[in-house]
mmCIF file of C-alpha atoms and ligand atoms in Angstrom:
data_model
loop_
_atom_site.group_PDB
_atom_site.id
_atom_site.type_symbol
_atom_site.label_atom_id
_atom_site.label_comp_id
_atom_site.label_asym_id
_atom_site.label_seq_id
_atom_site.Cartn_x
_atom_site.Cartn_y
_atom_site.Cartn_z
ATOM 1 C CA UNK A 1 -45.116 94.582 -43.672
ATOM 2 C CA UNK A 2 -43.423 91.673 -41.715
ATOM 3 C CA UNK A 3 -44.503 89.448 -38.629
ATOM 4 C CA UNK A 4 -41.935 91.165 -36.151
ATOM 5 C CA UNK A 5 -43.351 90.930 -32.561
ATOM 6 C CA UNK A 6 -45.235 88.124 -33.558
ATOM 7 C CA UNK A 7 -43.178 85.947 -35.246
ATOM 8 C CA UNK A 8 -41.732 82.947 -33.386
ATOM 9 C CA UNK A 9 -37.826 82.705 -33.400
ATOM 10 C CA UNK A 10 -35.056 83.275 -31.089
ATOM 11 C CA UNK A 11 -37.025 80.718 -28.781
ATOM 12 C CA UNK A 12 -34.726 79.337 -25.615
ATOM 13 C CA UNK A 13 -37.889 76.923 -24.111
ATOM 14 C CA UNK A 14 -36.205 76.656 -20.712
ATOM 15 C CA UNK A 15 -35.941 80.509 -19.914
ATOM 16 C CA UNK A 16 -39.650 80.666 -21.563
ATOM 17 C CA UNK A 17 -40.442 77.952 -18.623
ATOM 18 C CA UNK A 18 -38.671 79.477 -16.038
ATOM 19 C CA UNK A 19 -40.589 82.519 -15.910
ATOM 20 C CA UNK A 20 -43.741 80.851 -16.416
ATOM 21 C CA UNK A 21 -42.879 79.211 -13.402
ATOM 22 C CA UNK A 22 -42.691 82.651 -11.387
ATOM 23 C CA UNK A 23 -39.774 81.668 -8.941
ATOM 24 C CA UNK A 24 -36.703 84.004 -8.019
ATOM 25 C CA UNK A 25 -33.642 83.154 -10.090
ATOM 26 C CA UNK A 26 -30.256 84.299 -8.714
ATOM 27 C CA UNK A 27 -28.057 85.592 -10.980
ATOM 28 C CA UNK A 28 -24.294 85.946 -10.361
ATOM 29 C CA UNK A 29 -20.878 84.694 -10.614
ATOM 30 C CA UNK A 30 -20.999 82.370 -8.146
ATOM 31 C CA UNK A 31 -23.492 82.493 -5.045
ATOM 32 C CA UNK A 32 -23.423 81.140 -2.070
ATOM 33 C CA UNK A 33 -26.845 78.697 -1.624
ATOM 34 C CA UNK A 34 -27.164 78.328 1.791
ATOM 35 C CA UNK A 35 -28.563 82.500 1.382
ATOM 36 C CA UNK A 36 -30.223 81.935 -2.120
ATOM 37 C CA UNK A 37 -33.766 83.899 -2.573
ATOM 38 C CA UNK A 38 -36.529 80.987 -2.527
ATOM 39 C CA UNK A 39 -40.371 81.708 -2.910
ATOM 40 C CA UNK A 40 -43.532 78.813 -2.996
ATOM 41 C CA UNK A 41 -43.170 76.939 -6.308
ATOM 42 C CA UNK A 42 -46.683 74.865 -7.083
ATOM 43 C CA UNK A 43 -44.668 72.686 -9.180
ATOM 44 C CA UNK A 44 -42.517 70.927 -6.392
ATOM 45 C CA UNK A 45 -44.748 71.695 -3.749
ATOM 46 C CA UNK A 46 -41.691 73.698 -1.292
ATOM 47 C CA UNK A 47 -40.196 76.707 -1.319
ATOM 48 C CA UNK A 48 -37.592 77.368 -4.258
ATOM 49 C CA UNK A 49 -35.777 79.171 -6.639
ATOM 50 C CA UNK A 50 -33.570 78.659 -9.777
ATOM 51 C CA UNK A 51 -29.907 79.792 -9.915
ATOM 52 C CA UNK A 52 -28.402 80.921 -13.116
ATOM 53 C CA UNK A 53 -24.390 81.594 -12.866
ATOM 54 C CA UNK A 54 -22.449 82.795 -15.651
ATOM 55 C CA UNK A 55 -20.239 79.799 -17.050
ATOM 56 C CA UNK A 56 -23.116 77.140 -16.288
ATOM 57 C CA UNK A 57 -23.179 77.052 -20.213
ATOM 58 C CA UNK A 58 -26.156 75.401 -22.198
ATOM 59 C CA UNK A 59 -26.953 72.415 -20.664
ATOM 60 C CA UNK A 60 -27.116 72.832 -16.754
ATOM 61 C CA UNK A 61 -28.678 75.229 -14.187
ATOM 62 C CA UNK A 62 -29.158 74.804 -10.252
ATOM 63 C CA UNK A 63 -32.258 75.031 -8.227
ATOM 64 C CA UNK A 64 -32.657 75.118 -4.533
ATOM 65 C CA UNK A 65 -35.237 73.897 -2.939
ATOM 66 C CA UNK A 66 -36.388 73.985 0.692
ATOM 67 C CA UNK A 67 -38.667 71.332 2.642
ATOM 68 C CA UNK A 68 -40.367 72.801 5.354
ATOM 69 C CA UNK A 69 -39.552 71.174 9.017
ATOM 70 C CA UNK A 70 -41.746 68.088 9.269
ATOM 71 C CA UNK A 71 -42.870 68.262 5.813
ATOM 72 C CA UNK A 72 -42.747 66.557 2.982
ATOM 73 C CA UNK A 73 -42.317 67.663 -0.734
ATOM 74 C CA UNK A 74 -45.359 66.276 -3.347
ATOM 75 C CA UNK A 75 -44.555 63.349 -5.182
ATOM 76 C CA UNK A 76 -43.193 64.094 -8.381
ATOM 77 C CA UNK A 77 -41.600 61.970 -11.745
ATOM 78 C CA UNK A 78 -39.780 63.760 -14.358
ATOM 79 C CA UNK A 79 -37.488 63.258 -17.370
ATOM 80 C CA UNK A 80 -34.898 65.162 -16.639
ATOM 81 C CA UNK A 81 -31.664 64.328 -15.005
ATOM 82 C CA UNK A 82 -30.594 65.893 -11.050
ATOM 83 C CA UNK A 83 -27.598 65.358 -9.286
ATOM 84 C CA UNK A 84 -29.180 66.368 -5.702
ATOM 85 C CA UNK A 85 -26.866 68.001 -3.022
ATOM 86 C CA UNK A 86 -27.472 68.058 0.600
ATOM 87 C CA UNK A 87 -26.997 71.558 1.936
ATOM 88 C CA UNK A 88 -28.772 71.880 5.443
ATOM 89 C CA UNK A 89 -31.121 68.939 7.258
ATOM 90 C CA UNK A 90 -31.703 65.454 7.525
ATOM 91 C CA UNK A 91 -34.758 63.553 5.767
ATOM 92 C CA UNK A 92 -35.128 60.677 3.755
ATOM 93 C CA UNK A 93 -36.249 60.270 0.031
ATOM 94 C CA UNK A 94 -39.030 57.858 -1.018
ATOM 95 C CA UNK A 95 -38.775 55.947 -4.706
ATOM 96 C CA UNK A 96 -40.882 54.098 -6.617
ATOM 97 C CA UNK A 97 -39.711 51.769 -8.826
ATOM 98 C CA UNK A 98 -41.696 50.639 -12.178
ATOM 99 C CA UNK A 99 -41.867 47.199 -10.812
ATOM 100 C CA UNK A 100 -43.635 48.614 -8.034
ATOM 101 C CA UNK A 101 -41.173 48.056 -5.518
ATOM 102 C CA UNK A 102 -39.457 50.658 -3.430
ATOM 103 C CA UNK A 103 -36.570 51.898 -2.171
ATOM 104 C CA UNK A 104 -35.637 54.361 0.500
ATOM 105 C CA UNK A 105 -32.644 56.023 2.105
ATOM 106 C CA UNK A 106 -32.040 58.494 4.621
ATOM 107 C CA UNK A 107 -29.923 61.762 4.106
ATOM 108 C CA UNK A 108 -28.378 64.211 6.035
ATOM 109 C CA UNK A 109 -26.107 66.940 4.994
ATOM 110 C CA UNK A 110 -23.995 66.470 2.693
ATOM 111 C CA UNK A 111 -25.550 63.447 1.415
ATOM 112 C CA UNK A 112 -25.478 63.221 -2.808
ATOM 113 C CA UNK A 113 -27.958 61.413 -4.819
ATOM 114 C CA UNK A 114 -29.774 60.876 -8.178
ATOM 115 C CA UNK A 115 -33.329 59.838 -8.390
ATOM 116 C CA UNK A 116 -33.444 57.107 -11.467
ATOM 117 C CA UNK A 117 -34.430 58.679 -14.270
ATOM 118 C CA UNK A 118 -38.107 59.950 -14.142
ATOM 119 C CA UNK A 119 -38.869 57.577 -11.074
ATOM 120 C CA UNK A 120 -41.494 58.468 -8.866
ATOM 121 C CA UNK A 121 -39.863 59.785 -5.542
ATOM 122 C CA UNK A 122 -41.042 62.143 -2.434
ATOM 123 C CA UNK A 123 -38.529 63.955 -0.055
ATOM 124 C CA UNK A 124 -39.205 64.192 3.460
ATOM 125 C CA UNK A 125 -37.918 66.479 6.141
ATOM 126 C CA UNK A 126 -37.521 63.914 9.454
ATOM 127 C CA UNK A 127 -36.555 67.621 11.145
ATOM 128 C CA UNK A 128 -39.536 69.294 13.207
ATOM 129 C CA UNK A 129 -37.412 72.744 13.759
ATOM 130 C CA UNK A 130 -35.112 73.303 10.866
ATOM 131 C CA UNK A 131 -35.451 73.196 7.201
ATOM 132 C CA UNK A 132 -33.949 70.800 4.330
ATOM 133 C CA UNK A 133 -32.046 72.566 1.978
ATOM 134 C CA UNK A 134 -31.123 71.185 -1.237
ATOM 135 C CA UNK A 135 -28.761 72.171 -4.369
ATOM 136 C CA UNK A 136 -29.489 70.394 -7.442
ATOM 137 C CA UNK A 137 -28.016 70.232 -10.698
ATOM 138 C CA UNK A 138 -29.784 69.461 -13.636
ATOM 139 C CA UNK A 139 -29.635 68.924 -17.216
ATOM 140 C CA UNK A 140 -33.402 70.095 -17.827
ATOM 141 C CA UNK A 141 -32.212 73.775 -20.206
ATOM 142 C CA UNK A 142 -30.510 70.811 -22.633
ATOM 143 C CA UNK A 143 -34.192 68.300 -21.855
ATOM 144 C CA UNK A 144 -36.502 71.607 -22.403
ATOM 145 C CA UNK A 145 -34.819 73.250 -25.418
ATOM 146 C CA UNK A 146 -34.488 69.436 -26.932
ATOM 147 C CA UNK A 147 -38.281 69.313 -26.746
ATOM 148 C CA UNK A 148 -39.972 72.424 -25.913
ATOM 149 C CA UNK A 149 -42.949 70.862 -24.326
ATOM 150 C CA UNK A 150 -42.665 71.238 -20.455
ATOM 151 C CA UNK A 151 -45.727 68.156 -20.299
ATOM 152 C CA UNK A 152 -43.068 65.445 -22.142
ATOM 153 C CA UNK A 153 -40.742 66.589 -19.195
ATOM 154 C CA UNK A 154 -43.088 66.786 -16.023
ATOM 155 C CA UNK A 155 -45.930 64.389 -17.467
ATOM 156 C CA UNK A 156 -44.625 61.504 -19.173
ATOM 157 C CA UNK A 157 -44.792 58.114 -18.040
ATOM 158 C CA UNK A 158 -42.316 55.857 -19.619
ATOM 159 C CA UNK A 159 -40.677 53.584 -17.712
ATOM 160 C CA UNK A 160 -36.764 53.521 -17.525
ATOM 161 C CA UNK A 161 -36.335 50.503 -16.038
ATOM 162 C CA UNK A 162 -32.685 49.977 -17.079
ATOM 163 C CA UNK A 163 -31.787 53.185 -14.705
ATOM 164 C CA UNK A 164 -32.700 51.489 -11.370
ATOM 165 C CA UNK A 165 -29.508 50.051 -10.305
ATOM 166 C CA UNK A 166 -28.951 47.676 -7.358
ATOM 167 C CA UNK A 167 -30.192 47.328 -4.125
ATOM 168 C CA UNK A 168 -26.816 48.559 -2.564
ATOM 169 C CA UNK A 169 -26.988 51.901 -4.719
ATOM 170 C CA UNK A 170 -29.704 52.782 -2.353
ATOM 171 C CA UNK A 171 -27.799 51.798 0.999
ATOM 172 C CA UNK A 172 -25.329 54.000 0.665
ATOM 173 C CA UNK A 173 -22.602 51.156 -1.258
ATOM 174 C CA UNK A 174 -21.457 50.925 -4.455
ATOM 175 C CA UNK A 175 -18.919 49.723 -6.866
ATOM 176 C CA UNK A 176 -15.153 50.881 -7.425
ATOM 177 C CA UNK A 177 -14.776 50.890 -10.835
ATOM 178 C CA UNK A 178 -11.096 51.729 -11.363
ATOM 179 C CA UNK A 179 -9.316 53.362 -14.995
ATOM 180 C CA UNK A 180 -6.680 55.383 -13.957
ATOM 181 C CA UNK A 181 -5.332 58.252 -11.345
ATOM 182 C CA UNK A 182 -7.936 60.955 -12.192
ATOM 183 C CA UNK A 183 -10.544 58.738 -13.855
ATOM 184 C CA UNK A 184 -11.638 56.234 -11.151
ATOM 185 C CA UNK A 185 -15.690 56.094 -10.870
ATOM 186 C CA UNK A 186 -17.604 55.534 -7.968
ATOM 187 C CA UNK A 187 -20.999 54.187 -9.035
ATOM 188 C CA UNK A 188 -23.644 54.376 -6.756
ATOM 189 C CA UNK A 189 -27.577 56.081 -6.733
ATOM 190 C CA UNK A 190 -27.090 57.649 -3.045
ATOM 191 C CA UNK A 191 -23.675 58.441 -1.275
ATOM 192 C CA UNK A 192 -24.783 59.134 3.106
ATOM 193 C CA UNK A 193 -21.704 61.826 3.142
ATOM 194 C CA UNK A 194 -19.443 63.414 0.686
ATOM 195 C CA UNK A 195 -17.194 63.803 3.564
ATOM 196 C CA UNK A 196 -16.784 60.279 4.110
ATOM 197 C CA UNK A 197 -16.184 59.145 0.161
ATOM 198 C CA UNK A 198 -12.967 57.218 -0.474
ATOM 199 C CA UNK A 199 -11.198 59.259 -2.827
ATOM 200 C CA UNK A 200 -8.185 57.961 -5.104
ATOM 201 C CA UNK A 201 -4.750 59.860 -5.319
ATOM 202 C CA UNK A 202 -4.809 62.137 -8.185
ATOM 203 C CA UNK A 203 -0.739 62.904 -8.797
ATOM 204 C CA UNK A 204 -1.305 64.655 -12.254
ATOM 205 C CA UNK A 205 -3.133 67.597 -10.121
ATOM 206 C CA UNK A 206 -0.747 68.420 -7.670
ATOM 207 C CA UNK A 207 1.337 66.255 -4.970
ATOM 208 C CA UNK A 208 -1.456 65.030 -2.223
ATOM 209 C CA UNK A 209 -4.768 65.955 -4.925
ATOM 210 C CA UNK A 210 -7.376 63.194 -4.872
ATOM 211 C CA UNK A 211 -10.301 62.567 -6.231
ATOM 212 C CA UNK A 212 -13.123 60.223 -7.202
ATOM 213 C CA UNK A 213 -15.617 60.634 -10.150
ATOM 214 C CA UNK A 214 -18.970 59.097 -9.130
ATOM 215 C CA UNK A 215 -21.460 57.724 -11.637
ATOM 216 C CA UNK A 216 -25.249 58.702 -10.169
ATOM 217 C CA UNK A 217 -27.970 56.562 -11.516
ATOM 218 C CA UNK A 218 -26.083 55.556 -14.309
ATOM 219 C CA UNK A 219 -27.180 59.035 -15.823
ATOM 220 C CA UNK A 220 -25.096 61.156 -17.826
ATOM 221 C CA UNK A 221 -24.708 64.016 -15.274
ATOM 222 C CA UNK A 222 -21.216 64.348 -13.998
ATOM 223 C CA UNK A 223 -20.474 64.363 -10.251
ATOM 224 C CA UNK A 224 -16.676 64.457 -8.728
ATOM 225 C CA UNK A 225 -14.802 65.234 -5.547
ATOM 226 C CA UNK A 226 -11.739 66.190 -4.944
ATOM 227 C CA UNK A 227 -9.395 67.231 -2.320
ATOM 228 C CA UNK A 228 -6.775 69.094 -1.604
ATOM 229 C CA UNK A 229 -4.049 68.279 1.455
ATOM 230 C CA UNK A 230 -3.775 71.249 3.917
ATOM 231 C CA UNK A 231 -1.067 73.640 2.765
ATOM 232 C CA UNK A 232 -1.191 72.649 -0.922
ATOM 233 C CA UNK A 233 -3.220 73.588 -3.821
ATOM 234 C CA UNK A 234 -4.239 72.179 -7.416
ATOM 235 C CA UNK A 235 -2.470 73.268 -10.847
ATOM 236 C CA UNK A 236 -4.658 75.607 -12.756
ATOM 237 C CA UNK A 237 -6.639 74.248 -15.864
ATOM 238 C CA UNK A 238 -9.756 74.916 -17.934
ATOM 239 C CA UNK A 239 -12.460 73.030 -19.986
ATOM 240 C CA UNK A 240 -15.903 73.239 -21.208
ATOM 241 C CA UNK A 241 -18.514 75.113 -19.178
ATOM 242 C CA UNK A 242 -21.190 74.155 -16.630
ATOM 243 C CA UNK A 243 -18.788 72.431 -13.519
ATOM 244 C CA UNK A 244 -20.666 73.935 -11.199
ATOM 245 C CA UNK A 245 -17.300 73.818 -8.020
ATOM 246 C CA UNK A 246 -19.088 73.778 -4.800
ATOM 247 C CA UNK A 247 -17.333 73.855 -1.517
ATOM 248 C CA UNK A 248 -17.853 70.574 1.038
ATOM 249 C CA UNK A 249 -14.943 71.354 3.673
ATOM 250 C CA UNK A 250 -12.064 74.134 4.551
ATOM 251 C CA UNK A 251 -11.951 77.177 3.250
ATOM 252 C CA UNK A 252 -10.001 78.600 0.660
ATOM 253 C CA UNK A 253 -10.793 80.457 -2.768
ATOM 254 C CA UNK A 254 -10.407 79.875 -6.554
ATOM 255 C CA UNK A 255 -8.821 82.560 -9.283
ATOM 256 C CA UNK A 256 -10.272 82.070 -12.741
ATOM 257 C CA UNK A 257 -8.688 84.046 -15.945
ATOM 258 C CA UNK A 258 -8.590 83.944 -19.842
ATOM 259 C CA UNK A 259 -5.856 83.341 -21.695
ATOM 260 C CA UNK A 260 -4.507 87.001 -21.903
ATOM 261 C CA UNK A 261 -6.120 88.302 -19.215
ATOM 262 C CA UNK A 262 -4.069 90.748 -16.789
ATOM 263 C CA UNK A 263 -5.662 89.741 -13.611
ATOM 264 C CA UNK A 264 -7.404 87.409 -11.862
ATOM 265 C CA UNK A 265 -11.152 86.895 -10.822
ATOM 266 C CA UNK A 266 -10.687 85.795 -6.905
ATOM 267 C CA UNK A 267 -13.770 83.526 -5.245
ATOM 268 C CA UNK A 268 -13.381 82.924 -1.693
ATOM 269 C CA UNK A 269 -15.582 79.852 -0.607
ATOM 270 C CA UNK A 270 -16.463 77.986 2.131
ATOM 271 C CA UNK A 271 -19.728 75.423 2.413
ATOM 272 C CA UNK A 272 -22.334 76.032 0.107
ATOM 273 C CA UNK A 273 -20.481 78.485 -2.173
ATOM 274 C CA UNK A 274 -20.546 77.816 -5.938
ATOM 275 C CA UNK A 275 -19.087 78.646 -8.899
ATOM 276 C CA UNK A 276 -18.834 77.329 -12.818
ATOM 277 C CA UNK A 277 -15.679 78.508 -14.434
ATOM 278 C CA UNK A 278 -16.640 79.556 -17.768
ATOM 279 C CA UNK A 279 -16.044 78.021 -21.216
ATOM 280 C CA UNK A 280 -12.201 77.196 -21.250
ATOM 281 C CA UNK A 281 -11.869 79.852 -18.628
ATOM 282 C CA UNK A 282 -8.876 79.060 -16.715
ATOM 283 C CA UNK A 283 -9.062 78.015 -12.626
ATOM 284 C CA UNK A 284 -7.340 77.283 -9.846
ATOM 285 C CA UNK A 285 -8.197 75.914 -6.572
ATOM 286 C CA UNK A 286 -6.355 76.550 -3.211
ATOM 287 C CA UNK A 287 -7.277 75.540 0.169
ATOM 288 C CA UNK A 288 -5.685 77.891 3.378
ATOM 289 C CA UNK A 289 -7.594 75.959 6.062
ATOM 290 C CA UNK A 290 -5.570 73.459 8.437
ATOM 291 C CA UNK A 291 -7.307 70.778 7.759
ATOM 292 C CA UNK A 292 -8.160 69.074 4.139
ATOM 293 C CA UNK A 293 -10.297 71.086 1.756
ATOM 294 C CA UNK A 294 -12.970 69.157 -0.458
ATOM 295 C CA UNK A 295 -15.133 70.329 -3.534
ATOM 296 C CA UNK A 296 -17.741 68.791 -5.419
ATOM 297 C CA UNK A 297 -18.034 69.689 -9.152
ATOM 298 C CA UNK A 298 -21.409 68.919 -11.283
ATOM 299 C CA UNK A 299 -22.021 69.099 -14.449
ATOM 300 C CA UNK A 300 -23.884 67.644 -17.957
ATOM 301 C CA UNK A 301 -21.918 65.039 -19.226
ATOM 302 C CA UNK A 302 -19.755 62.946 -17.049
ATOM 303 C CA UNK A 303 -17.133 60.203 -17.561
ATOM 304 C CA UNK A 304 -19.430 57.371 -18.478
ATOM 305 C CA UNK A 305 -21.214 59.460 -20.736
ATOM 306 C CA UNK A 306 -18.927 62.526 -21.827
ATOM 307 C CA UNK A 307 -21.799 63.501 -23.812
ATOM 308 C CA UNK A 308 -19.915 66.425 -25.844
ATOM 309 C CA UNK A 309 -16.676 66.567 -27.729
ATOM 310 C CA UNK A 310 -15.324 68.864 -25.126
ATOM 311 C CA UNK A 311 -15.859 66.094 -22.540
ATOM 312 C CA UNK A 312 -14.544 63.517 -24.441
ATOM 313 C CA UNK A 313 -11.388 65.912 -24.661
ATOM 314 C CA UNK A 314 -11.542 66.793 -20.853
ATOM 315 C CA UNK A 315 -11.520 63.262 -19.596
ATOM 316 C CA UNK A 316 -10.317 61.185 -21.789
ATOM 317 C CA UNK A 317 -6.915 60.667 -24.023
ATOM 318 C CA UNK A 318 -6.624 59.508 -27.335
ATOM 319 C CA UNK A 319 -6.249 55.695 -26.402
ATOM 320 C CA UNK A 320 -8.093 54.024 -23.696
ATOM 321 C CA UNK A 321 -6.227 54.329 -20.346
ATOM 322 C CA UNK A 322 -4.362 57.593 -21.208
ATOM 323 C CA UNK A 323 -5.173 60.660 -19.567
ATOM 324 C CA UNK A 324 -7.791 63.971 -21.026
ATOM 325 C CA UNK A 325 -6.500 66.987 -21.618
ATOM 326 C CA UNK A 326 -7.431 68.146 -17.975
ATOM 327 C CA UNK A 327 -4.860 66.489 -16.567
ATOM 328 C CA UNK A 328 -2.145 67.071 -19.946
ATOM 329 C CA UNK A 329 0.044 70.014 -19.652
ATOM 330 C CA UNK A 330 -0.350 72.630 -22.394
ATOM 331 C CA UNK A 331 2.837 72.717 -23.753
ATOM 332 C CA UNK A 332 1.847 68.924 -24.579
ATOM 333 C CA UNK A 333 -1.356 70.365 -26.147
ATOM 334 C CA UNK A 334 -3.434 69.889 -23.200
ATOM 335 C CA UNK A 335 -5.436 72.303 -20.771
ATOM 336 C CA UNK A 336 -3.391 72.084 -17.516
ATOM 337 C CA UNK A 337 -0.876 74.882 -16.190
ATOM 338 C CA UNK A 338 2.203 73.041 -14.122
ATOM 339 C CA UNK A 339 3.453 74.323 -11.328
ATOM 340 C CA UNK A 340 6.381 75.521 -13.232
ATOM 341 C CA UNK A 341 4.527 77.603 -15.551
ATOM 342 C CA UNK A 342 2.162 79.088 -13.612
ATOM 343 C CA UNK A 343 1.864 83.325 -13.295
ATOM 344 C CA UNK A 344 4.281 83.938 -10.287
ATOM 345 C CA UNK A 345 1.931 85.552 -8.423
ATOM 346 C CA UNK A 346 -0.299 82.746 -8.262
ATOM 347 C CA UNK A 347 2.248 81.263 -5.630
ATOM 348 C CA UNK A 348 2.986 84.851 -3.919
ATOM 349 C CA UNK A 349 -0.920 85.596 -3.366
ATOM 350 C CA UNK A 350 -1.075 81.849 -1.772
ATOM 351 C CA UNK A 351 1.742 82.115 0.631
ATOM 352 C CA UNK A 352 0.421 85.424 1.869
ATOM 353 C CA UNK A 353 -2.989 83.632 2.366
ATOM 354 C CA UNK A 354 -1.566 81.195 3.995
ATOM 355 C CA UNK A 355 0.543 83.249 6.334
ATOM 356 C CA UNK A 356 -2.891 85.212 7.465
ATOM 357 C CA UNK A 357 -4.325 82.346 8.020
ATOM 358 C CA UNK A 358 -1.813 81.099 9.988
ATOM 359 C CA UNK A 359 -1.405 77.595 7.924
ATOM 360 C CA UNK A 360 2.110 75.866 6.679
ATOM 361 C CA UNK A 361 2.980 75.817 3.643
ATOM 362 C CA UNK A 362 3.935 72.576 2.269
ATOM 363 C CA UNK A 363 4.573 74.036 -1.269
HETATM 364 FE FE1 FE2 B 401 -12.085 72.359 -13.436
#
């Protein structure tokens, strides 16, 4: 005799949630959001549905979630962390603070944001034909698993009043806080356009790279964009999983490999496509559009608050001020491919891109 089929083990409380909740969940490679499968969830009060992709390790997962034109989402508090991306529409987001003040801002597309940490906040849609799309990232598998009891997360009414930030957070301003090339941090609750961010040259990527990390609600979900000049691209490197890449502007595609592997795995984006490289899975970004290319990566554990060991290792060296492995080559013992050691055909399968799409090569 033994308790099997009845005995409790082998227990992952965020998938058990998930399909309590009875939304679609997408499950791919990478996905492109603007097309992902929604249904009515009671929980958020809009259409939505929960995207799973295969490196988005054990922390994160996306949802989408749709407001309807003129329509507002319920007003909801929770204790997990979001890092809440723009896709289609234009509304504006409602917060209330513990103090019982409020704040409000007004996105459109593209917009990023964090709601403080289990603030009260409503969404609106100020659009009476089209509907708000939105792509959020979110540490709640790591929250759910941590506590397996969905009522701490969605029910709980502490007050984290040290998560509220400044006025300006909310306005769209913020404060340059400044390291070094690779590790500069924009901190902010609410940027209007991801477009529009002031990015910071980034040498150690490529010539031309830039990027800016951005610290959301002082929470420890990572955000960063980067760009890429047109007719260059970024030296390949890996690191932990669950940087979910998603395209902003251009075009262009990604290859992602194992150490070992014979080929490549080849993701063409363009806005609203996503994709996580896998645990220490290798990747490489190139743009082949004429104009700049930009990506936003999000993820558990940012700069502030690395959050993991593999984090730490990522972004940050040995002594403070020296650079993470991401940016180290690997002959130095770090996780970044130079252009000089790269697979030839890397460069080959680029300039043919780049010839089709009729783009100069600056490389
Ligand atoms: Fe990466």
């Amino acid at each position: 005799m033994n308790d099997m089929g009845t005995a409790r083990y082998g227990i992952d409380a965020y998938l058990d949630w998930v399909a309590a909740e009875g939304v679609p969940v997408t499950e791919a490679i990478g996905v492109q959001l603007h097309h992902v499968r929604t249904a009515p969830w009671a929980r958020y009060g809009m259409d939505g549905g929960v995207v799973h992709l295969r490196g988005r390790g054990d922390f994160s997962n996306m949802m989408v979630l749709n407001i309807p034109p003129r329509g507002a989402r319920a007003p909801l508090r929770h204790a997990y962390e979001d890092v809440i991306y723009v896709l289609e529409g234009r509304g504006n987001t409602e917060i209330n603070l513990s103090d019982g003040r409020k704040r409000s801002f007004e996105w459109g597309e593209k917009s990023l944001f964090s709601i403080p940490l289990n603030a009260k906040h409503r969404h609106f849609n100020a659009s009476g034909q089209k509907r708000a799309r939105f792509a959020t990232t979110t540490n709640l598998p790591l929250l759910l698993n941590a506590f397996h009891n969905v009522g701490f997360i969605f029910d709980n009414d502490y007050d984290f009043v040290d998560r509220t930030g400044t006025d300006a957070f909310y306005e769209g301003q913020g404060n340059l806080i400044t390291v070094r090339q690779g590790n500069h941090m924009w901190e902010t609750n609410f940027v209007p356009s991801l477009e529009d961010i002031q990015l910071q040259a980034y040498n150690d990527r490529g010539p031309g790279s830039m990027n800016i990390k951005i610290v959301l609600a002082d929470g420890s979900m990572h955000a960063h964009v980067s760009e890429m000049k047109s007719g260059t691209y970024k030296k390949g490197h890996r690191h932990g999983a669950g940087f979910h890449v998603m395209c902003v502007l251009g075009k262009g595609y990604s290859l992602a490999w194992y150490e070992g592997d014979a080929d490549f795995t080849r993701l063409d984006w363009e806005h609203g496509f996503v994709f996580p490289p896998a645990d220490l899975q290798f990747h490489q970004h190139f743009t082949t559009s004429p104009t700049p290319a930009r990506y936003l990566a999000t993820a558990v554990g940012g700069i502030r608050y690395p959050f993991t060991a593999a984090n730490r290792r990522t972004y940050l060296g040995a002594k403070p001020g020296e650079k993470g492995a991401s940016s180290t080559s690997i002959k130095d013992g770090g996780d970044q491919i130079e252009f000089e050691d790269q697979d030839p055909r890397v460069h080959q399968l680029w300039l043919d891109e780049m010839a089709r799409a009729g783009v100069e090569p600056k490389m």
